[in-house]
XYZ file of C-alpha atoms in Angstrom:
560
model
C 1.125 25.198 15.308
C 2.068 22.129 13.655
C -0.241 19.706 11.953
C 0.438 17.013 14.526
C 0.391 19.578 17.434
C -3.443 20.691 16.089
C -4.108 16.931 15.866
C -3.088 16.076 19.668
C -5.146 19.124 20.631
C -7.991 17.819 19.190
C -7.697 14.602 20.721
C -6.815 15.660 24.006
C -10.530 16.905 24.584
C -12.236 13.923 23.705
C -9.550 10.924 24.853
C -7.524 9.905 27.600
C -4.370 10.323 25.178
C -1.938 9.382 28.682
C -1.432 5.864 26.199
C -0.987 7.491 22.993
C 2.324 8.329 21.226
C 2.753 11.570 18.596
C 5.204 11.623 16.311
C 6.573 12.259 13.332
C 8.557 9.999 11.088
C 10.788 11.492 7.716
C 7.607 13.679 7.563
C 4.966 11.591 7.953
C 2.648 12.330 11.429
C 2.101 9.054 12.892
C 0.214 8.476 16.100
C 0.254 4.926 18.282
C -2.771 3.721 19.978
C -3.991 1.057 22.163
C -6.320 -1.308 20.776
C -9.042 -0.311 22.276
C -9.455 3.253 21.112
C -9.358 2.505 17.429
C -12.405 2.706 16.406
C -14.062 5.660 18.434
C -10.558 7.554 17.094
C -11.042 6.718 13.653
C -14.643 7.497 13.586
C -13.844 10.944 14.882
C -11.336 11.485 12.840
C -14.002 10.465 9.961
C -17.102 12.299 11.837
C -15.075 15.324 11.853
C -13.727 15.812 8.440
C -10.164 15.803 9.536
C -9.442 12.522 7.225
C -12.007 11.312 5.313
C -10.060 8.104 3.251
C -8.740 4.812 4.937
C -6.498 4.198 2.510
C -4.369 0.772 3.529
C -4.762 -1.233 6.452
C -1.747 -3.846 6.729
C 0.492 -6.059 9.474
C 3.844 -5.259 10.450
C 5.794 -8.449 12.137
C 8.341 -7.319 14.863
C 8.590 -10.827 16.251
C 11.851 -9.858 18.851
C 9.276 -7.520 20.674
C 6.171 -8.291 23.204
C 3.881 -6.955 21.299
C 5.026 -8.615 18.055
C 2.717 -7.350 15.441
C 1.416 -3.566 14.477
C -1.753 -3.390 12.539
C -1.323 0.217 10.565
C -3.603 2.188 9.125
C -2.811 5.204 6.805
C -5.240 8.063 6.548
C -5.646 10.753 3.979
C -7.667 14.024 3.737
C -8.891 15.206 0.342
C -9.447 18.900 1.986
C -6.095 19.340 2.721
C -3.789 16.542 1.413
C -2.322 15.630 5.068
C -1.888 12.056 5.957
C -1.563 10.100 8.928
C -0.327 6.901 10.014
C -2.257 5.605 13.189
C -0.573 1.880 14.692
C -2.010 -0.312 16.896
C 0.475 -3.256 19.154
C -1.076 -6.302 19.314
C 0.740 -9.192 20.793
C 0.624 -12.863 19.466
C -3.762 -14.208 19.618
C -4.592 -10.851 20.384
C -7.478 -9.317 17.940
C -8.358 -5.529 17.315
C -11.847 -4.099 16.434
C -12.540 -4.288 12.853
C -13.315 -0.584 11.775
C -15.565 -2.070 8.500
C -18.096 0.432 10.538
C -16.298 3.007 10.090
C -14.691 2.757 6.503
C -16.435 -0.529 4.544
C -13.417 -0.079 2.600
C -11.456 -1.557 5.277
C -12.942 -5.075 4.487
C -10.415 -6.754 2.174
C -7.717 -4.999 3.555
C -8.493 -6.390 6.819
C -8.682 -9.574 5.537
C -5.417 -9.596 3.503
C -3.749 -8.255 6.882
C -5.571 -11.398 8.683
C -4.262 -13.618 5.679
C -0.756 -12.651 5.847
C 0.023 -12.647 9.203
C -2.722 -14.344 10.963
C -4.007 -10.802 12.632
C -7.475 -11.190 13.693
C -10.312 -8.421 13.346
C -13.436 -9.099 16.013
C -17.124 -8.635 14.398
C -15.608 -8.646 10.898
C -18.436 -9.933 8.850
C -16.092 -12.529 6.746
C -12.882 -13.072 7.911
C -11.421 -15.751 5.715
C -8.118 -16.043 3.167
C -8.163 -13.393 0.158
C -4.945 -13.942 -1.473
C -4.086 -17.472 -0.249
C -5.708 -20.724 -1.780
C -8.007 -21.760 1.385
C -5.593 -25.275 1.899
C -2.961 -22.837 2.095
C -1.124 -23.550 5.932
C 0.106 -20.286 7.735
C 0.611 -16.770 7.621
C 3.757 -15.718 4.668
C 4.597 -12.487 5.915
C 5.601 -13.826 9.223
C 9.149 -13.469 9.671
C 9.410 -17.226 10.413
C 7.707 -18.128 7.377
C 10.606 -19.395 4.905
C 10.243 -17.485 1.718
C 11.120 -20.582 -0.552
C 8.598 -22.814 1.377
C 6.091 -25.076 -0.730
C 2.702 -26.305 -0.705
C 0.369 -28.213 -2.761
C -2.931 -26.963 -3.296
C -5.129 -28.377 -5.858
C -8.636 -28.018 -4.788
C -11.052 -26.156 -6.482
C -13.588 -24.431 -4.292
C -17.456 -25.132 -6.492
C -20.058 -21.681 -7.023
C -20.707 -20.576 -3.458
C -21.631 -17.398 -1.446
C -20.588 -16.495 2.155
C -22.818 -16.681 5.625
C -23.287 -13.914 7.628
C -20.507 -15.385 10.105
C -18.289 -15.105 7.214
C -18.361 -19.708 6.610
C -18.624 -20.975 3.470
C -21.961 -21.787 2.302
C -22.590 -24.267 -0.463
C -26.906 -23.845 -0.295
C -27.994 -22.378 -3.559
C -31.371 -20.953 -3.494
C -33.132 -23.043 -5.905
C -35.125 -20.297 -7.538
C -31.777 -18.815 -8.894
C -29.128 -19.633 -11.541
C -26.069 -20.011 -10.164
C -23.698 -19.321 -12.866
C -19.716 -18.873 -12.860
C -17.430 -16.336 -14.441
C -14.298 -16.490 -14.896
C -10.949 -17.228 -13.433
C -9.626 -18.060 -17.408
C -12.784 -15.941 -19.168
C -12.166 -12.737 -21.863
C -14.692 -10.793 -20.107
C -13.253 -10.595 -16.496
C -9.894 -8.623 -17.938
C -7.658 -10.858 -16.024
C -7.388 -14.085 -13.295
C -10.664 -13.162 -11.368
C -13.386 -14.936 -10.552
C -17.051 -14.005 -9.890
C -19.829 -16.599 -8.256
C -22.945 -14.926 -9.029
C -26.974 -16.048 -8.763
C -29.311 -14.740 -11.246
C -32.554 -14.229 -11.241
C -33.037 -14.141 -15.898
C -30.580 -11.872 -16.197
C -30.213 -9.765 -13.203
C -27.554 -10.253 -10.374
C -28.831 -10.792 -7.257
C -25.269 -11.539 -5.420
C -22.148 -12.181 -6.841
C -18.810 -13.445 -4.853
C -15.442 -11.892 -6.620
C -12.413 -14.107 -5.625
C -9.063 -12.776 -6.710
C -5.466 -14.371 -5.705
C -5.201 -16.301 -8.832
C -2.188 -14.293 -9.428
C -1.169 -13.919 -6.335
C 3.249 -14.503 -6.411
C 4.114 -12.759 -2.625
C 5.496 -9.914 -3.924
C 6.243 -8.314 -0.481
C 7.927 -11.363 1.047
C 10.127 -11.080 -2.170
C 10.793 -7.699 -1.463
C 12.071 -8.806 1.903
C 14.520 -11.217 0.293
C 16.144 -9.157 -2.439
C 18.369 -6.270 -2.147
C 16.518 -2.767 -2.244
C 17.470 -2.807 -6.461
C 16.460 -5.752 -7.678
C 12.996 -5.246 -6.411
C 12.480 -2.587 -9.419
C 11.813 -5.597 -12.130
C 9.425 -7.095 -8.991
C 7.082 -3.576 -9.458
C 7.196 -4.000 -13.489
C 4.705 -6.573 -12.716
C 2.175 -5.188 -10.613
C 0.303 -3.224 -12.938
C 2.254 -4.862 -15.903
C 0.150 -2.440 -18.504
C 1.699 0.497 -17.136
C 5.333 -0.499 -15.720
C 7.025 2.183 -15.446
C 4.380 4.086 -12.975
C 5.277 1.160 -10.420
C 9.206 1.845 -11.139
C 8.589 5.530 -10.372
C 6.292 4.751 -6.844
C 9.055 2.426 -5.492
C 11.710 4.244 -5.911
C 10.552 7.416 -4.783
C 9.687 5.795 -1.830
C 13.183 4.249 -1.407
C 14.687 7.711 -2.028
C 12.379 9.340 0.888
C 14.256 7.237 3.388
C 17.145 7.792 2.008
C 16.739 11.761 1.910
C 17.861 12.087 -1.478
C 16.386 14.560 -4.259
C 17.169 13.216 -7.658
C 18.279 15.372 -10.611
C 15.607 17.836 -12.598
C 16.559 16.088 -15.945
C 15.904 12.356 -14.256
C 12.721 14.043 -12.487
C 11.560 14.946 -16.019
C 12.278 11.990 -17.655
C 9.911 9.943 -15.273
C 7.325 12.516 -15.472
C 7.198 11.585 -19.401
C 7.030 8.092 -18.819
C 4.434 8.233 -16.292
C 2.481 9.924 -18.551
C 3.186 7.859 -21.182
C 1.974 5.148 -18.893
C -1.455 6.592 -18.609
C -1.795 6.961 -21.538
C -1.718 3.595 -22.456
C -3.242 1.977 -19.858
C -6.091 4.216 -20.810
C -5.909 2.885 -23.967
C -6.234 -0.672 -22.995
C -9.148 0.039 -20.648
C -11.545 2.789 -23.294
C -10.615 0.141 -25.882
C -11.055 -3.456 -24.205
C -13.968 -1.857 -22.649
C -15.786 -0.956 -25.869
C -14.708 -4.162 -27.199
C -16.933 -5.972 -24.568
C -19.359 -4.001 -25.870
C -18.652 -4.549 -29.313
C -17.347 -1.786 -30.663
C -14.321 -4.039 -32.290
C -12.473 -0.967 -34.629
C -12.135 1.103 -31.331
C -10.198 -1.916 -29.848
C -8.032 -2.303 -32.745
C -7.682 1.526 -33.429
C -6.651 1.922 -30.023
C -4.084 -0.538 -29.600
C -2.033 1.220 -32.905
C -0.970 3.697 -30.077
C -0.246 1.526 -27.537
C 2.536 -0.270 -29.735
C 3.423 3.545 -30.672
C 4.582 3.797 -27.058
C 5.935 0.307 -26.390
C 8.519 1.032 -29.474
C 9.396 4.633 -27.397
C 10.192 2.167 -24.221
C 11.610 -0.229 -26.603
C 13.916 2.931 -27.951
C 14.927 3.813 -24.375
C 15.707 0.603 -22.705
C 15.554 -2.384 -25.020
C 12.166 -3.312 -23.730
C 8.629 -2.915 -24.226
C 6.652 -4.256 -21.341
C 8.235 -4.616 -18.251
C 10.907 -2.218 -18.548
C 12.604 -1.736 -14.742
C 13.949 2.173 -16.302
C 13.769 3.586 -13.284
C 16.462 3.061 -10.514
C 17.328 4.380 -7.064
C 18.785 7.927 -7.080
C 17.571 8.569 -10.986
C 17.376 7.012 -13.804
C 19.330 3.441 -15.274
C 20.469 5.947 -18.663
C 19.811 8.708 -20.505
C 17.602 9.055 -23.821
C 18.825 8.510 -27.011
C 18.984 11.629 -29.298
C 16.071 11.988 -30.826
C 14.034 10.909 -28.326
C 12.207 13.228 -26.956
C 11.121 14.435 -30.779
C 9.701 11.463 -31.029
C 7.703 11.411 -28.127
C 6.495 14.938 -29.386
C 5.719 13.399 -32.679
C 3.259 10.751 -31.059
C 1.549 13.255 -28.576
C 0.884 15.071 -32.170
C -0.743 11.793 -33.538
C -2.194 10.867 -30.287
C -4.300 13.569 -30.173
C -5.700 13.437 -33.540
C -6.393 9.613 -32.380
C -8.145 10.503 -29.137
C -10.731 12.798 -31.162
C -10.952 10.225 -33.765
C -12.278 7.893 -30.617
C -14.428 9.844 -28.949
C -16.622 10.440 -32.226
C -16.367 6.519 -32.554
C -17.944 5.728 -29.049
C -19.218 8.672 -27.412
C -21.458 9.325 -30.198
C -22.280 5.971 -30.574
C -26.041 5.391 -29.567
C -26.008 1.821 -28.388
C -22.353 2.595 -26.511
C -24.215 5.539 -24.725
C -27.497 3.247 -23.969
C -25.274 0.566 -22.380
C -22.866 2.979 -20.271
C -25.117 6.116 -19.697
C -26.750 5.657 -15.838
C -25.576 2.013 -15.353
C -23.654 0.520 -12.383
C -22.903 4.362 -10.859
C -21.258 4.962 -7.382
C -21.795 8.001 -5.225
C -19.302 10.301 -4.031
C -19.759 9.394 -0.301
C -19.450 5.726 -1.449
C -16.746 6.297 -3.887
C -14.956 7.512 -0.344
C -16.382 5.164 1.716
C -14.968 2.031 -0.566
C -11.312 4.249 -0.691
C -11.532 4.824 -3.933
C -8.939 6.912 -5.914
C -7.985 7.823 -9.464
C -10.600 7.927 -12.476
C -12.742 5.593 -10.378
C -12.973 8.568 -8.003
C -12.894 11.434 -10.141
C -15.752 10.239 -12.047
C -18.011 10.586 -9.157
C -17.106 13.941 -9.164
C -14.661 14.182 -6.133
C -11.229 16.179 -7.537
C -8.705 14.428 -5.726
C -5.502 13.841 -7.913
C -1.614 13.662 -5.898
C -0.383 15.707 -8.605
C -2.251 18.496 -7.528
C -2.856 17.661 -4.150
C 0.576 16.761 -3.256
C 2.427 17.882 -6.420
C 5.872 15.537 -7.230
C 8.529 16.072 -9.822
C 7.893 19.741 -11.225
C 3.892 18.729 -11.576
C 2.887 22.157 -9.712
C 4.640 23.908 -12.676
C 2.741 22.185 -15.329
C -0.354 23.480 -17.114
C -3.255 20.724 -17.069
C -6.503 20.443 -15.646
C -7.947 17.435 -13.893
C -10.943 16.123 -15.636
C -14.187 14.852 -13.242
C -17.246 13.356 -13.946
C -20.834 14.207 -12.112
C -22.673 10.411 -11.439
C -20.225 8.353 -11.203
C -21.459 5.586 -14.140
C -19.904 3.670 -16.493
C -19.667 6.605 -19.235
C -18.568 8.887 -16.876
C -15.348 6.817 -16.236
C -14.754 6.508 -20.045
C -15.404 10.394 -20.362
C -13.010 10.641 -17.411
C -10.249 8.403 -18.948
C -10.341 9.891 -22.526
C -9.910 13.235 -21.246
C -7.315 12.332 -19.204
C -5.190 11.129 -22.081
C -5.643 14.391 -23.697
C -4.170 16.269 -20.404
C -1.308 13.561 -20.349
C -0.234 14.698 -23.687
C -0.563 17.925 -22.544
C 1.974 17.381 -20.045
C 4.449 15.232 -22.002
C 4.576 18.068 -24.447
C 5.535 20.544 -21.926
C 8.093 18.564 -21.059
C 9.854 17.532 -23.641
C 10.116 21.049 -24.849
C 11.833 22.160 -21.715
C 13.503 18.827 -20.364
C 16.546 20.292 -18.205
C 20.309 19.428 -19.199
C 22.624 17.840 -16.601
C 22.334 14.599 -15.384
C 20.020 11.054 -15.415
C 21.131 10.235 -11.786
C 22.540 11.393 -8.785
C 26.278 10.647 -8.380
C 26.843 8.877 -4.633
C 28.765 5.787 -4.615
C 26.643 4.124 -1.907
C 23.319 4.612 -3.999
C 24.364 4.700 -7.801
C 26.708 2.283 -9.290
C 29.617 3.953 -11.217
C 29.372 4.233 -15.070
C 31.055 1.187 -17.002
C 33.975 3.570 -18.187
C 34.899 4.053 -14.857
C 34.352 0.537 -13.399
C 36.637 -0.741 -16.341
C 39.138 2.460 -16.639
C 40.012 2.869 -12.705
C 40.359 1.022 -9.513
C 37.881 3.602 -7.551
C 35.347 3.071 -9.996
C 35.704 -0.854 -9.666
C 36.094 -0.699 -5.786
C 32.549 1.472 -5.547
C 31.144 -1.097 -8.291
C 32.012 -4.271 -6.080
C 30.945 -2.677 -2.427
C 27.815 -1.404 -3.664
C 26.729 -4.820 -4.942
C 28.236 -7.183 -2.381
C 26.985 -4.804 0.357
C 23.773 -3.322 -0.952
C 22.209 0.122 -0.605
C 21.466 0.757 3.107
C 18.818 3.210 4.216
C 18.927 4.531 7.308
C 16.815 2.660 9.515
C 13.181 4.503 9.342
C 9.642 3.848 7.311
C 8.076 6.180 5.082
C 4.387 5.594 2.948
C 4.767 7.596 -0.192
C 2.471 8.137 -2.662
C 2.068 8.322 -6.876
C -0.440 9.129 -9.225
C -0.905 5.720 -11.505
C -2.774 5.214 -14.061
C -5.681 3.995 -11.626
C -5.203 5.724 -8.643
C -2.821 5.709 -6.031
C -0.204 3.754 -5.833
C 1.369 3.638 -2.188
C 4.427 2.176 -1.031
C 4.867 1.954 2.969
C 8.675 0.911 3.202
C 10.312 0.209 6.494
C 14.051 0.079 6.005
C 15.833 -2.273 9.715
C 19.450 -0.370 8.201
C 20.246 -3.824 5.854
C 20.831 -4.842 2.340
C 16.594 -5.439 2.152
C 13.702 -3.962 3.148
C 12.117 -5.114 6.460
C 8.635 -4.793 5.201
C 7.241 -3.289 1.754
C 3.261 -2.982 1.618
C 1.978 -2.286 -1.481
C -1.259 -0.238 -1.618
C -3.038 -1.142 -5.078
C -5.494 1.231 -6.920
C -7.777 -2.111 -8.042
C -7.782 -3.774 -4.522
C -10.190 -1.339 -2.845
C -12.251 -0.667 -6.051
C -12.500 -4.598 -6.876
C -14.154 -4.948 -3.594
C -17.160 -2.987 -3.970
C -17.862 -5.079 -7.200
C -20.785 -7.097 -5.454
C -22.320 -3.666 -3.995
C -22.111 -2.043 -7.302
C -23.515 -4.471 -9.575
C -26.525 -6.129 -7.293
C -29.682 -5.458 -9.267
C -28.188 -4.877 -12.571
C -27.932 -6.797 -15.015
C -25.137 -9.919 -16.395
C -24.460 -7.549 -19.133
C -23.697 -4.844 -17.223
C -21.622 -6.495 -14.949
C -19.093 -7.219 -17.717
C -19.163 -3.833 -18.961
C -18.637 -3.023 -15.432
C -15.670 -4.879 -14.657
C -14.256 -3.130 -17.352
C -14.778 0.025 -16.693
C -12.874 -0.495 -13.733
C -10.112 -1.249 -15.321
C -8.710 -4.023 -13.164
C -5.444 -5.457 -13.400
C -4.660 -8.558 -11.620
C -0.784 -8.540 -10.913
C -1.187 -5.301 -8.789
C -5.046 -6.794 -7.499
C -3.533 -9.670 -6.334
C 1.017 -9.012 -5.873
């Protein structure tokens, strides 16, 4: 019996599932509700076991049908790996249930859904713009929003906290210090902002507002042919690049049903890793910074330009790289190359050790991390955590073992997890996981397969430059594939990657053109960001910065 069969089984005995709609979508289950069902379903669904994450909640705009938008959620289980995609019609002023009771994780997403499309979720405690500046005039992922439409907004909102109905509230208690952090401050890693009251030195609420970076990324995707989105995902999380390169595109080539060459397969493996590995770097050594441990910062960041000169070897840049493309990858290594990967993993290593004496067995690092700020497990799930957040809480959930992607089920390494989910756990988490990325990146390179960088298919691959300039075929294929775009078959997929801080989801419907219809983004930072006021209540200013660091947030993917 299939997944999805089990699944309408299970439903049948508790539902009236006459209304509901089973399917299954370029392997992904999916199941279509009415609006009224979704929160007894999903708290079942939770209740029982069967998927314990909400990972995304988002708006789809269909606005040729009656019921013009479809609020989905995607589901995981950490037992098993399955997912599912549950969508509920709404038509134009209708509202849904918000399932905050269910998952409190579902807060921001709820609100980013009611942002961008105007979606409304009944008994949400504060339903109010997240990405958008509050002035801010209508809903951009509408499809009737003009993408190159402009508004001035220049007014800044002063230090305030939310009501209980979710209105803006400018009373201060007067026996607190109202005090505000950020958007342009060292500390906060980024454009973020925190509101917080203080009572000395301990937090009693603080208010995180994030959209200071905040560029539309999805209506761009909308606008621009399915390719030159790739330099678009360099700057989500623009410390590790290449990781969003990989997600997208191995999203794109799910609809597309296309498996792309061992050699290209390995070759983003390596720079995934690589990836990690430095925005590990940044986080372990920014993070001890704020603490003042100043030589790990600078020892640190050695490595980090180590692996910016590899990119810088392979592409001709060292950030934002856009390596990756549809079907493989944009070229081949140079010779050499992968030697000299091998020959950093060999310094790396000695460099990782070399840290870990630095902080780990520093007293006052210990004192400042050991016990503060922790999560639980259940509210690690609860908040939809993932990545080293997660795993340092002690829940082993990792996609490349759980759902295992280019050759990662053939690799040898071992997924590190913490116990109380604290501030030193997620350093011990993240150094240990830059050991096992250089574990990986060895194994590799000393078996990366001949053949080719990239599939071979005129209507996904653009023909090498030899051909384009030595034979009409080869220009004919160049000009139709860019005047008419690649074209995946109509369909929608939500695929998955291990990043650096979690997982990285892309839910991609493809209407059959030149662009895609709708590209949601699932960020690692988003749902950690939001627990930030939970997490840090009681504790003190101090450890709020060293907090914030630890969780290792990036703004262009926080805020897209």
């Amino acid at each position: 019996m299939s997944k999805l069969e089990n699944l309408k089984q299970d439903l049948a005995g508790r539902f009236n599932i006459q209304n509901y709609d089973f399917s299954n979508a370029i392997g992904d289950d999916v199941l279509v509700l009415p609006k009224g069902d979704i929160v007894p379903v999903l708290k079942h669904f939770r209740d029982t076991g069967r998927f314990d994450f909400l990972m995304d909640v988002c708006g789809v705009d269909w606005p040729k049908r009656e019921k013009r938008f479809d609020v989905v959620y995607h589901l995981f289980s950490s037992k098993d790996g399955s997912r599912l995609r549950v969508k509920v019609p709404l038509a134009e002023g209708e509202s849904i249930e918000s399932v905050i009771g269910v998952w409190k994780g579902a807060d921001w997403f709820e609100r980013e859904a009611y942002d961008m499309f105007g979606i409304r979720f009944d008994n949400h405690p504060n339903l109010r713009k997240i990405l958008t500046h509050h002035q801010f005039v209508g809903h951009p992922l509408r499809k009737d929003y003009e993408a190159d439409a402009q508004q001035h907004c220049d007014s800044v909102l002063p230090v305030h906290f939310d009501n209980v109905d979710g209105q803006r509230g400018d009373v201060l208690n007067e026996n607190l210090v109202p005090l505000n952090i950020g958007p342009s401050h060292p500390a906060m890693h980024g454009t973020l902002r925190v509101m917080a009251e203080l009572d000395g030195e301990t937090i009693v609420r603080a208010n995180p507002e994030i959209g200071y970076l905040h560029r539309c990324f999805e209506k761009m995707a909308e606008t621009h042919p399915y390719n030159q989105v790739i330099p678009y995902t360099d700057r989500l999380n623009y410390c590790s690049a290449p990781a969003n390169n990989v997600g997208y595109c191995k999203a794109v080539e799910r609809v597309l049903n296309v498996e792309i060459p061992p050699r290209a397969q390995a070759m983003r493996v390596i720079l995934c890793e690589l990836s990690r590995v430095i925005d590990h770097i940044i986080a372990v050594g920014t993070g001890a910074l704020d603490l003042g441990a100043l030589t790990t910062f600078f020892h640190m960041f050695t490595y980090r330009e180590k692996v910016y000169t590899l990119f810088e070897r392979l592409c001709g840049a060292r950030l934002t790289v856009s390596m990756t493309r549809v079907g493989g990858m944009a070229q081949d290594a140079p010779e050499g190359w992968f030697d000299e990967v091998l020959e950093f993993c060999r310094e790396m290593n000695l460099a990782i050790d070399e840290v870990s004496r630095l902080i780990l067995d520093n007293k006052i690092f210990v004192k400042r991390t050991m016990g503060v700020a922790p999560v639980s497990a259940q509210d690690a799930i609860a908040w939809g955590f993932t990545g080293p957040m997660l795993r340092a809480t002690g829940v082993n959930v990792d996609l490349r073992k759980t759902k295992p992607y280019y050759g990662y089920d053939a690799l040898d390494f071992d997924v590190p997890v913490g116990t109380n989910g604290d501030i030193y756990d997620r350093y011990l988490v993240r150094i240990e996981e830059m050991r096992q990325s250089i574990r990986i990146i060895q194994q590799v390179c000393k078996n990366v397969p001949g053949g080719d960088y990239t599939i071979r298919d005129k209507g996904i691959v653009l023909p090498e430059k030899k051909d384009v300039y030595g034979n009409i075929e080869g220009l004919m294929n160049h000009f139709m594939l860019v005047i008419k775009g690649l074209r995946p078959p109509v369909g929608e997929v939500y695929d998955a990657t291990e990043a650096p801080n979690g997982e990285l989801g892309f839910y991609l419907i493809s209407d059959g053109s030149a662009n895609p219809y709708r590209l949601k983004v699932r960020p690692p930072c988003f749902a950690v960001y939001q627990s930030f006021s939970s997490v840090v209540k009681g504790w003190q200013l101090a450890d709020a910065i060293a907090t914030v660091a630890s969780m290792n947030l990036i703004a262009g993917e926080l805020d897209r």
